[in-house]
Amino acid sequence: MSDVLTGTTTGAVRFRGRGGVPPQFQLPEPPRHFVGRQEELARIRAGGVTVLSGPAGVGKTALALKWLQDRGSGLYVDLAVREPVEDLLTAFGLSDVAADDAAAVFRSLVTRRQFTLLLDNADSAEQVTPLLPASGTVVVTSRERLNLAQAQEIDVEPLTDDGRIQQLLDLSYVELPERQARLYRLCAWQPGPFDVQAVAAIAGEHECDVEDALDDLVEKSLLTEVGDAFRFHDLVRAHARTKR
Ligand SMILES: Nc1ncnc2c1ncn2[C@@H]1O[C@H](COP(=O)(O)OP(=O)(O)OP(=O)(O)O)[C@@H](O)[C@H]1O
Ligand SMILES: [Mg+2]
């Protein structure tokens, strides 16, 4: 393993292509006809760790790839697959790393090779934190808010209402457990922001159950929390009102 970590030995493991990255960890292409997102791109340019969170299909990965394309080589790690870190180390010729050391070896590899890193499809802060190098540029995508320390978090909002957005929201909606789906539909008929008590009264449910479900909708980026109240983005409310 020392060749990758220190660059001192003969380097039996060599990869052609971008930045010496094994093919399956090279950055995919962003959409051919990428549109909008200038404000988000400017914010990502600030560097450090950026988390892009938002509902399924809203365009998190596309945005990350658009930005990373300009930086040349980078490392793409899909956290949704089984054992992504172990796979990556194996692909770099580091197959003898003990499971407990995998995250540290990964960080060391990323730091030494100065890889710009895309951690795609994260589902928790616990999954991501051990993989973050002490310095360097990392973009994380997640359907959940991760609230990572020392990271900027960008809520990726739907682009415009062109019909496609509604289709994309459907992807999130069909994955909701029944209670969340029912509250999603009910709350959409509230004229303005609403609180847990109001929703519990309309739904005929206990406040604590309602609170958990609303928090879940916030985590899935279907609702926004403002102080003690919740509100919908207009496009999301319009989507929720189409559901029965
Ligand atoms: N700014 C954009 N310009 C053009 N196409 C886009 C843009 N954003 C997203 N798309 C397209 O919309 C689709 C969904 O985008 P993407 O895969 O980035 O969603 P996502 O938020 O990463 O979803 P998931 O949570 O399922 O990973 C893709 O086909 C992507 O190419
Ligand atoms: Mg994605």
GROMACS .gro file of N, CA and C and ligand atoms in nm, residues 55-62 76 120-121 141-143, ligand 2:
model
   43
   55PRO      N    1  -3.446   1.715  -0.221
   55PRO     CA    2  -3.522   1.593  -0.250
   55PRO      C    3  -3.469   1.517  -0.372
   56ALA      N    4  -3.514   1.395  -0.383
   56ALA     CA    5  -3.471   1.308  -0.494
   56ALA      C    6  -3.493   1.377  -0.627
   57GLY      N    7  -3.391   1.372  -0.711
   57GLY     CA    8  -3.406   1.419  -0.848
   57GLY      C    9  -3.401   1.569  -0.866
   58VAL      N   10  -3.375   1.645  -0.758
   58VAL     CA   11  -3.380   1.791  -0.770
   58VAL      C   12  -3.260   1.846  -0.847
   59GLY      N   13  -3.152   1.768  -0.851
   59GLY     CA   14  -3.035   1.812  -0.928
   59GLY      C   15  -2.908   1.827  -0.847
   60LYS      N   16  -2.897   1.758  -0.736
   60LYS     CA   17  -2.778   1.769  -0.650
   60LYS      C   18  -2.653   1.715  -0.719
   61THR      N   19  -2.665   1.593  -0.770
   61THR     CA   20  -2.548   1.530  -0.833
   61THR      C   21  -2.508   1.608  -0.958
   62ALA      N   22  -2.609   1.650  -1.034
   62ALA     CA   23  -2.579   1.727  -1.157
   62ALA      C   24  -2.502   1.853  -1.123
   76TYR      N   25  -1.484   1.017  -0.747
   76TYR     CA   26  -1.628   1.004  -0.730
   76TYR      C   27  -1.657   0.881  -0.647
  120ASP      N   28  -2.120   1.106  -0.311
  120ASP     CA   29  -2.256   1.115  -0.363
  120ASP      C   30  -2.348   1.023  -0.281
  121ASN      N   31  -2.470   1.068  -0.259
  121ASN     CA   32  -2.574   0.986  -0.195
  121ASN      C   33  -2.544   0.948  -0.050
  141THR      N   34  -2.339   1.499  -0.152
  141THR     CA   35  -2.481   1.515  -0.182
  141THR      C   36  -2.561   1.423  -0.091
  142SER      N   37  -2.679   1.472  -0.053
  142SER     CA   38  -2.764   1.390   0.034
  142SER      C   39  -2.909   1.436   0.023
  143ARG      N   40  -3.001   1.341   0.037
  143ARG     CA   41  -3.143   1.379   0.043
  143ARG      C   42  -3.179   1.432   0.180
  246MG      MG   43  -2.790   1.223  -0.701
   0.00000   0.00000   0.00000
